[in-house]
Amino acid sequence: MKLLALGVAAVAVAALGVAPGTASADELPAFDFTDCPAPPANADPGTWRCEAFISQGKLTIHDREVPLGEMRLTFSEGKVNGQYAQVFGTLRHEPVRLPGVPGATIQLRYGGYSDFLSTAERRGALDVYAVVQHPLLRKNCRIGTPAEPLHTIVHDDPAVPPRVISDNPRTAYFGVVDPDVALPATTGCGPLGKLVDHRLGLPSPAGENTFHQTTYVQYKPL
């Protein structure tokens, strides 16, 4: 199953060779590199950098739109013994209102796997799960779980092509889309879980849902 892709291989964005845009500094969000993971002990010197992503996303389930608000993600990449390597940092997402379920929120969490090296077939992969909270739902109400996370694969969004906004520091903007999102039913919600499923239209197979995300990314040498 695929859901909620976050991030792409920033290597590909930087390699596009497009000219810097004209966005002014006050249009950019405030980047935070606090969560940047350190390179591994055997990292090749001078090859590592941290990438900080700030995204806005929305998920469409059938005809229901779920705005996801701001998501922040960090990871580091470089070379080890001449080979590409990466280290995941954090995924930060504050709970946001869940449309169709009054009083409920949804929050994305990291599912334990990421790969931001782009290929001809995709731009990145990330495992996540979603926590659904409401006073009448049980504590472990989720879409996906840490043990069985939702595997996300994202592709370029033709509507938001990559562009470099600044070269100092290197900053880019792009869009990604997962047109093949498959969503399971909720788990761990208690007796009202079936109501949440009904309100959201879950489970929902691939082909019935779409995830769009627009992202700013900034790079910092390590």
PDB file of C-alpha atoms in Angstrom:
ATOM      1  CA  MET A   1       0.000   0.000   0.000  1.00  0.00           C
ATOM      2  CA  LYS A   2       1.135   3.506  -0.726  1.00  0.00           C
ATOM      3  CA  LEU A   3       0.345   6.662   1.190  1.00  0.00           C
ATOM      4  CA  LEU A   4       1.448  10.157   1.889  1.00  0.00           C
ATOM      5  CA  ALA A   5       4.746  10.517   0.287  1.00  0.00           C
ATOM      6  CA  LEU A   6       7.035  13.033   1.769  1.00  0.00           C
ATOM      7  CA  GLY A   7      10.234  14.270   0.078  1.00  0.00           C
ATOM      8  CA  VAL A   8      12.087  13.363  -3.113  1.00  0.00           C
ATOM      9  CA  ALA A   9      15.713  12.860  -3.953  1.00  0.00           C
ATOM     10  CA  ALA A  10      17.057  16.363  -3.753  1.00  0.00           C
ATOM     11  CA  VAL A  11      20.045  15.165  -5.736  1.00  0.00           C
ATOM     12  CA  ALA A  12      17.789  15.072  -8.776  1.00  0.00           C
ATOM     13  CA  VAL A  13      16.526  18.604  -8.157  1.00  0.00           C
ATOM     14  CA  ALA A  14      20.032  19.966  -7.886  1.00  0.00           C
ATOM     15  CA  ALA A  15      21.062  18.125 -11.035  1.00  0.00           C
ATOM     16  CA  LEU A  16      18.371  19.664 -13.193  1.00  0.00           C
ATOM     17  CA  GLY A  17      20.501  22.662 -13.986  1.00  0.00           C
ATOM     18  CA  VAL A  18      17.535  25.044 -14.024  1.00  0.00           C
ATOM     19  CA  ALA A  19      18.129  28.723 -13.434  1.00  0.00           C
ATOM     20  CA  PRO A  20      17.363  30.270 -10.056  1.00  0.00           C
ATOM     21  CA  GLY A  21      13.881  31.699  -9.717  1.00  0.00           C
ATOM     22  CA  THR A  22      12.883  35.157  -8.603  1.00  0.00           C
ATOM     23  CA  ALA A  23      11.159  34.362  -5.302  1.00  0.00           C
ATOM     24  CA  SER A  24      12.026  36.868  -2.600  1.00  0.00           C
ATOM     25  CA  ALA A  25      13.381  35.835   0.788  1.00  0.00           C
ATOM     26  CA  ASP A  26      10.163  36.679   2.603  1.00  0.00           C
ATOM     27  CA  GLU A  27       8.326  34.039   0.535  1.00  0.00           C
ATOM     28  CA  LEU A  28      10.478  31.253   1.939  1.00  0.00           C
ATOM     29  CA  PRO A  29       9.605  29.339   5.121  1.00  0.00           C
ATOM     30  CA  ALA A  30      12.088  29.261   8.002  1.00  0.00           C
ATOM     31  CA  PHE A  31      14.288  26.189   7.655  1.00  0.00           C
ATOM     32  CA  ASP A  32      15.536  24.332  10.727  1.00  0.00           C
ATOM     33  CA  PHE A  33      18.563  22.024  10.579  1.00  0.00           C
ATOM     34  CA  THR A  34      18.461  21.031  14.255  1.00  0.00           C
ATOM     35  CA  ASP A  35      17.340  17.480  13.425  1.00  0.00           C
ATOM     36  CA  CYS A  36      20.052  16.844  10.839  1.00  0.00           C
ATOM     37  CA  PRO A  37      21.619  13.425  11.480  1.00  0.00           C
ATOM     38  CA  ALA A  38      25.413  13.245  11.562  1.00  0.00           C
ATOM     39  CA  PRO A  39      27.211  11.347   8.787  1.00  0.00           C
ATOM     40  CA  PRO A  40      28.343   7.817   9.659  1.00  0.00           C
ATOM     41  CA  ALA A  41      31.824   7.384  11.114  1.00  0.00           C
ATOM     42  CA  ASN A  42      33.171   6.004   7.830  1.00  0.00           C
ATOM     43  CA  ALA A  43      31.705   8.775   5.644  1.00  0.00           C
ATOM     44  CA  ASP A  44      33.806  10.139   2.799  1.00  0.00           C
ATOM     45  CA  PRO A  45      34.967  13.628   3.926  1.00  0.00           C
ATOM     46  CA  GLY A  46      33.455  16.596   2.133  1.00  0.00           C
ATOM     47  CA  THR A  47      30.630  14.652   0.461  1.00  0.00           C
ATOM     48  CA  TRP A  48      27.846  14.962   3.028  1.00  0.00           C
ATOM     49  CA  ARG A  49      25.029  17.465   3.348  1.00  0.00           C
ATOM     50  CA  CYS A  50      21.746  17.739   5.242  1.00  0.00           C
ATOM     51  CA  GLU A  51      18.477  18.409   3.459  1.00  0.00           C
ATOM     52  CA  ALA A  52      15.571  20.090   5.222  1.00  0.00           C
ATOM     53  CA  PHE A  53      12.132  19.740   3.624  1.00  0.00           C
ATOM     54  CA  ILE A  54       9.073  21.874   4.403  1.00  0.00           C
ATOM     55  CA  SER A  55       5.947  20.601   2.672  1.00  0.00           C
ATOM     56  CA  GLN A  56       2.265  21.281   2.278  1.00  0.00           C
ATOM     57  CA  GLY A  57       0.152  18.300   1.300  1.00  0.00           C
ATOM     58  CA  LYS A  58      -3.374  17.124   0.710  1.00  0.00           C
ATOM     59  CA  LEU A  59      -4.883  13.673   0.332  1.00  0.00           C
ATOM     60  CA  THR A  60      -8.008  13.040  -1.711  1.00  0.00           C
ATOM     61  CA  ILE A  61      -9.944   9.915  -0.718  1.00  0.00           C
ATOM     62  CA  HIS A  62     -12.573   9.359  -3.392  1.00  0.00           C
ATOM     63  CA  ASP A  63     -14.074  12.871  -3.418  1.00  0.00           C
ATOM     64  CA  ARG A  64     -13.081  13.767   0.166  1.00  0.00           C
ATOM     65  CA  GLU A  65     -10.172  16.193   0.493  1.00  0.00           C
ATOM     66  CA  VAL A  66      -7.973  15.953   3.597  1.00  0.00           C
ATOM     67  CA  PRO A  67      -5.607  18.944   3.977  1.00  0.00           C
ATOM     68  CA  LEU A  68      -2.516  17.747   5.829  1.00  0.00           C
ATOM     69  CA  GLY A  69      -0.931  21.104   6.611  1.00  0.00           C
ATOM     70  CA  GLU A  70       2.792  21.498   7.142  1.00  0.00           C
ATOM     71  CA  MET A  71       5.200  18.572   7.293  1.00  0.00           C
ATOM     72  CA  ARG A  72       8.925  18.879   8.008  1.00  0.00           C
ATOM     73  CA  LEU A  73      11.497  16.240   7.199  1.00  0.00           C
ATOM     74  CA  THR A  74      15.278  16.052   7.433  1.00  0.00           C
ATOM     75  CA  PHE A  75      17.858  13.572   6.229  1.00  0.00           C
ATOM     76  CA  SER A  76      21.558  13.551   5.396  1.00  0.00           C
ATOM     77  CA  GLU A  77      23.229  12.110   2.319  1.00  0.00           C
ATOM     78  CA  GLY A  78      26.710  11.653   0.926  1.00  0.00           C
ATOM     79  CA  LYS A  79      29.149   8.875   0.125  1.00  0.00           C
ATOM     80  CA  VAL A  80      30.717   6.012   2.055  1.00  0.00           C
ATOM     81  CA  ASN A  81      33.626   4.301   0.333  1.00  0.00           C
ATOM     82  CA  GLY A  82      32.626   6.086  -2.847  1.00  0.00           C
ATOM     83  CA  GLN A  83      29.032   4.801  -2.762  1.00  0.00           C
ATOM     84  CA  TYR A  84      25.862   6.837  -2.181  1.00  0.00           C
ATOM     85  CA  ALA A  85      24.516   6.628   1.372  1.00  0.00           C
ATOM     86  CA  GLN A  86      21.842   8.373   3.433  1.00  0.00           C
ATOM     87  CA  VAL A  87      20.741   8.698   7.054  1.00  0.00           C
ATOM     88  CA  PHE A  88      17.154   9.583   8.022  1.00  0.00           C
ATOM     89  CA  GLY A  89      16.635  12.390  10.532  1.00  0.00           C
ATOM     90  CA  THR A  90      13.051  13.174  11.539  1.00  0.00           C
ATOM     91  CA  LEU A  91       9.525  13.586  10.266  1.00  0.00           C
ATOM     92  CA  ARG A  92       7.610  16.275  12.120  1.00  0.00           C
ATOM     93  CA  HIS A  93       3.880  16.741  11.567  1.00  0.00           C
ATOM     94  CA  GLU A  94       1.516  18.409  14.006  1.00  0.00           C
ATOM     95  CA  PRO A  95      -1.997  16.925  14.294  1.00  0.00           C
ATOM     96  CA  VAL A  96      -4.459  18.579  11.898  1.00  0.00           C
ATOM     97  CA  ARG A  97      -8.256  18.506  11.762  1.00  0.00           C
ATOM     98  CA  LEU A  98      -9.701  15.442  10.048  1.00  0.00           C
ATOM     99  CA  PRO A  99     -12.603  16.511   7.789  1.00  0.00           C
ATOM    100  CA  GLY A 100     -15.703  14.383   8.100  1.00  0.00           C
ATOM    101  CA  VAL A 101     -14.955  13.345  11.679  1.00  0.00           C
ATOM    102  CA  PRO A 102     -15.827  16.299  13.964  1.00  0.00           C
ATOM    103  CA  GLY A 103     -13.328  16.758  16.784  1.00  0.00           C
ATOM    104  CA  ALA A 104     -10.804  14.303  15.310  1.00  0.00           C
ATOM    105  CA  THR A 105      -7.230  14.953  14.170  1.00  0.00           C
ATOM    106  CA  ILE A 106      -4.747  13.075  12.004  1.00  0.00           C
ATOM    107  CA  GLN A 107      -0.961  13.048  12.409  1.00  0.00           C
ATOM    108  CA  LEU A 108       1.680  11.393  10.232  1.00  0.00           C
ATOM    109  CA  ARG A 109       4.583   9.521  11.822  1.00  0.00           C
ATOM    110  CA  TYR A 110       7.700   7.885  10.437  1.00  0.00           C
ATOM    111  CA  GLY A 111       7.321   4.184   9.698  1.00  0.00           C
ATOM    112  CA  GLY A 112      10.975   3.139   9.826  1.00  0.00           C
ATOM    113  CA  TYR A 113      12.079   3.171   6.171  1.00  0.00           C
ATOM    114  CA  SER A 114      13.138   5.862   3.709  1.00  0.00           C
ATOM    115  CA  ASP A 115      15.002   6.053   0.409  1.00  0.00           C
ATOM    116  CA  PHE A 116      15.442   9.466  -1.193  1.00  0.00           C
ATOM    117  CA  LEU A 117      17.687   8.409  -4.059  1.00  0.00           C
ATOM    118  CA  SER A 118      15.674   9.074  -7.206  1.00  0.00           C
ATOM    119  CA  THR A 119      15.442   6.721 -10.166  1.00  0.00           C
ATOM    120  CA  ALA A 120      13.785   6.834 -13.571  1.00  0.00           C
ATOM    121  CA  GLU A 121      10.707   5.196 -12.011  1.00  0.00           C
ATOM    122  CA  ARG A 122      10.211   7.330  -8.911  1.00  0.00           C
ATOM    123  CA  ARG A 123      11.536  10.257  -6.861  1.00  0.00           C
ATOM    124  CA  GLY A 124      11.572   8.760  -3.394  1.00  0.00           C
ATOM    125  CA  ALA A 125      10.094   6.272  -0.965  1.00  0.00           C
ATOM    126  CA  LEU A 126       9.016   6.598   2.646  1.00  0.00           C
ATOM    127  CA  ASP A 127       7.138   4.423   5.136  1.00  0.00           C
ATOM    128  CA  VAL A 128       4.612   6.224   7.332  1.00  0.00           C
ATOM    129  CA  TYR A 129       1.532   5.599   9.407  1.00  0.00           C
ATOM    130  CA  ALA A 130      -1.218   7.976  10.537  1.00  0.00           C
ATOM    131  CA  VAL A 131      -2.484   8.452  14.087  1.00  0.00           C
ATOM    132  CA  VAL A 132      -6.147   9.420  14.438  1.00  0.00           C
ATOM    133  CA  GLN A 133      -7.095  11.083  17.715  1.00  0.00           C
ATOM    134  CA  HIS A 134     -10.498  11.856  19.232  1.00  0.00           C
ATOM    135  CA  PRO A 135     -11.765  11.773  22.833  1.00  0.00           C
ATOM    136  CA  LEU A 136     -14.055   8.841  21.978  1.00  0.00           C
ATOM    137  CA  LEU A 137     -11.452   6.797  20.095  1.00  0.00           C
ATOM    138  CA  ARG A 138      -8.926   4.485  21.670  1.00  0.00           C
ATOM    139  CA  LYS A 139      -5.332   5.641  22.048  1.00  0.00           C
ATOM    140  CA  ASN A 140      -3.888   3.444  19.290  1.00  0.00           C
ATOM    141  CA  CYS A 141      -6.308   4.424  16.529  1.00  0.00           C
ATOM    142  CA  ARG A 142      -4.238   4.381  13.331  1.00  0.00           C
ATOM    143  CA  ILE A 143      -4.202   4.055   9.574  1.00  0.00           C
ATOM    144  CA  GLY A 144      -1.260   1.720   9.151  1.00  0.00           C
ATOM    145  CA  THR A 145       0.923   0.789  12.128  1.00  0.00           C
ATOM    146  CA  PRO A 146       4.609   0.924  13.097  1.00  0.00           C
ATOM    147  CA  ALA A 147       4.789  -2.828  12.429  1.00  0.00           C
ATOM    148  CA  GLU A 148       2.890  -2.581   9.131  1.00  0.00           C
ATOM    149  CA  PRO A 149       3.462   0.946   7.855  1.00  0.00           C
ATOM    150  CA  LEU A 150       2.157   2.387   4.628  1.00  0.00           C
ATOM    151  CA  HIS A 151       4.765   2.333   1.867  1.00  0.00           C
ATOM    152  CA  THR A 152       4.882   5.566  -0.058  1.00  0.00           C
ATOM    153  CA  ILE A 153       6.320   6.070  -3.536  1.00  0.00           C
ATOM    154  CA  VAL A 154       6.187   9.500  -5.171  1.00  0.00           C
ATOM    155  CA  HIS A 155       6.711  10.859  -8.671  1.00  0.00           C
ATOM    156  CA  ASP A 156       7.221  14.317 -10.164  1.00  0.00           C
ATOM    157  CA  ASP A 157       4.059  16.410 -10.319  1.00  0.00           C
ATOM    158  CA  PRO A 158       3.950  17.937 -13.826  1.00  0.00           C
ATOM    159  CA  ALA A 159       1.859  20.793 -12.450  1.00  0.00           C
ATOM    160  CA  VAL A 160       4.705  21.887 -10.118  1.00  0.00           C
ATOM    161  CA  PRO A 161       8.010  21.332 -11.931  1.00  0.00           C
ATOM    162  CA  PRO A 162      11.244  21.632  -9.906  1.00  0.00           C
ATOM    163  CA  ARG A 163      12.963  25.018  -9.841  1.00  0.00           C
ATOM    164  CA  VAL A 164      15.937  26.404  -7.991  1.00  0.00           C
ATOM    165  CA  ILE A 165      14.991  29.470  -5.953  1.00  0.00           C
ATOM    166  CA  SER A 166      18.409  30.322  -4.554  1.00  0.00           C
ATOM    167  CA  ASP A 167      21.998  29.145  -4.905  1.00  0.00           C
ATOM    168  CA  ASN A 168      23.180  30.615  -1.588  1.00  0.00           C
ATOM    169  CA  PRO A 169      22.071  28.672   0.285  1.00  0.00           C
ATOM    170  CA  ARG A 170      20.875  26.137  -2.255  1.00  0.00           C
ATOM    171  CA  THR A 171      17.069  26.147  -2.097  1.00  0.00           C
ATOM    172  CA  ALA A 172      14.577  24.482  -4.433  1.00  0.00           C
ATOM    173  CA  TYR A 173      10.810  24.109  -4.834  1.00  0.00           C
ATOM    174  CA  PHE A 174       8.948  21.200  -6.443  1.00  0.00           C
ATOM    175  CA  GLY A 175       5.812  19.097  -6.393  1.00  0.00           C
ATOM    176  CA  VAL A 176       5.289  15.360  -6.098  1.00  0.00           C
ATOM    177  CA  VAL A 177       2.251  13.180  -6.586  1.00  0.00           C
ATOM    178  CA  ASP A 178       1.261   9.632  -5.713  1.00  0.00           C
ATOM    179  CA  PRO A 179      -1.640   8.713  -7.991  1.00  0.00           C
ATOM    180  CA  ASP A 180      -1.725   5.139  -6.692  1.00  0.00           C
ATOM    181  CA  VAL A 181      -2.496   5.552  -3.010  1.00  0.00           C
ATOM    182  CA  ALA A 182      -4.192   2.568  -1.356  1.00  0.00           C
ATOM    183  CA  LEU A 183      -5.584   3.069   2.151  1.00  0.00           C
ATOM    184  CA  PRO A 184      -6.551   0.329   4.619  1.00  0.00           C
ATOM    185  CA  ALA A 185      -9.246   0.476   7.261  1.00  0.00           C
ATOM    186  CA  THR A 186      -8.331   1.910  10.642  1.00  0.00           C
ATOM    187  CA  THR A 187      -7.037  -0.323  13.436  1.00  0.00           C
ATOM    188  CA  GLY A 188      -7.006   0.037  17.224  1.00  0.00           C
ATOM    189  CA  CYS A 189      -9.797   2.605  17.303  1.00  0.00           C
ATOM    190  CA  GLY A 190     -12.323   0.670  19.348  1.00  0.00           C
ATOM    191  CA  PRO A 191     -16.075   0.389  18.656  1.00  0.00           C
ATOM    192  CA  LEU A 192     -16.191   3.719  16.806  1.00  0.00           C
ATOM    193  CA  GLY A 193     -13.526   2.697  14.318  1.00  0.00           C
ATOM    194  CA  LYS A 194     -16.135   1.558  11.825  1.00  0.00           C
ATOM    195  CA  LEU A 195     -17.729   4.995  11.984  1.00  0.00           C
ATOM    196  CA  VAL A 196     -14.384   6.638  11.175  1.00  0.00           C
ATOM    197  CA  ASP A 197     -13.917   4.213   8.280  1.00  0.00           C
ATOM    198  CA  HIS A 198     -17.379   5.055   6.975  1.00  0.00           C
ATOM    199  CA  ARG A 199     -16.804   8.803   7.213  1.00  0.00           C
ATOM    200  CA  LEU A 200     -13.454   8.574   5.409  1.00  0.00           C
ATOM    201  CA  GLY A 201     -14.422   5.900   2.907  1.00  0.00           C
ATOM    202  CA  LEU A 202     -11.903   3.354   4.182  1.00  0.00           C
ATOM    203  CA  PRO A 203     -10.595   0.967   3.087  1.00  0.00           C
ATOM    204  CA  SER A 204     -10.028   2.597  -0.282  1.00  0.00           C
ATOM    205  CA  PRO A 205      -8.162   0.817  -3.082  1.00  0.00           C
ATOM    206  CA  ALA A 206      -5.473   2.191  -5.355  1.00  0.00           C
ATOM    207  CA  GLY A 207      -6.926   4.265  -8.175  1.00  0.00           C
ATOM    208  CA  GLU A 208      -9.538   5.897  -5.957  1.00  0.00           C
ATOM    209  CA  ASN A 209      -7.216   8.332  -4.161  1.00  0.00           C
ATOM    210  CA  THR A 210      -4.474  10.852  -4.895  1.00  0.00           C
ATOM    211  CA  PHE A 211      -1.829  12.544  -2.784  1.00  0.00           C
ATOM    212  CA  HIS A 212      -0.304  15.882  -3.817  1.00  0.00           C
ATOM    213  CA  GLN A 213       2.541  17.644  -2.069  1.00  0.00           C
ATOM    214  CA  THR A 214       4.494  20.850  -2.694  1.00  0.00           C
ATOM    215  CA  THR A 215       7.881  21.163  -1.025  1.00  0.00           C
ATOM    216  CA  TYR A 216      10.671  23.630  -0.320  1.00  0.00           C
ATOM    217  CA  VAL A 217      14.073  22.045   0.318  1.00  0.00           C
ATOM    218  CA  GLN A 218      17.266  23.681   1.512  1.00  0.00           C
ATOM    219  CA  TYR A 219      20.738  22.136   1.724  1.00  0.00           C
ATOM    220  CA  LYS A 220      23.460  22.476   4.357  1.00  0.00           C
ATOM    221  CA  PRO A 221      26.991  21.037   3.987  1.00  0.00           C
ATOM    222  CA  LEU A 222      28.077  18.770   6.842  1.00  0.00           C
TER     223      LEU A 222
END
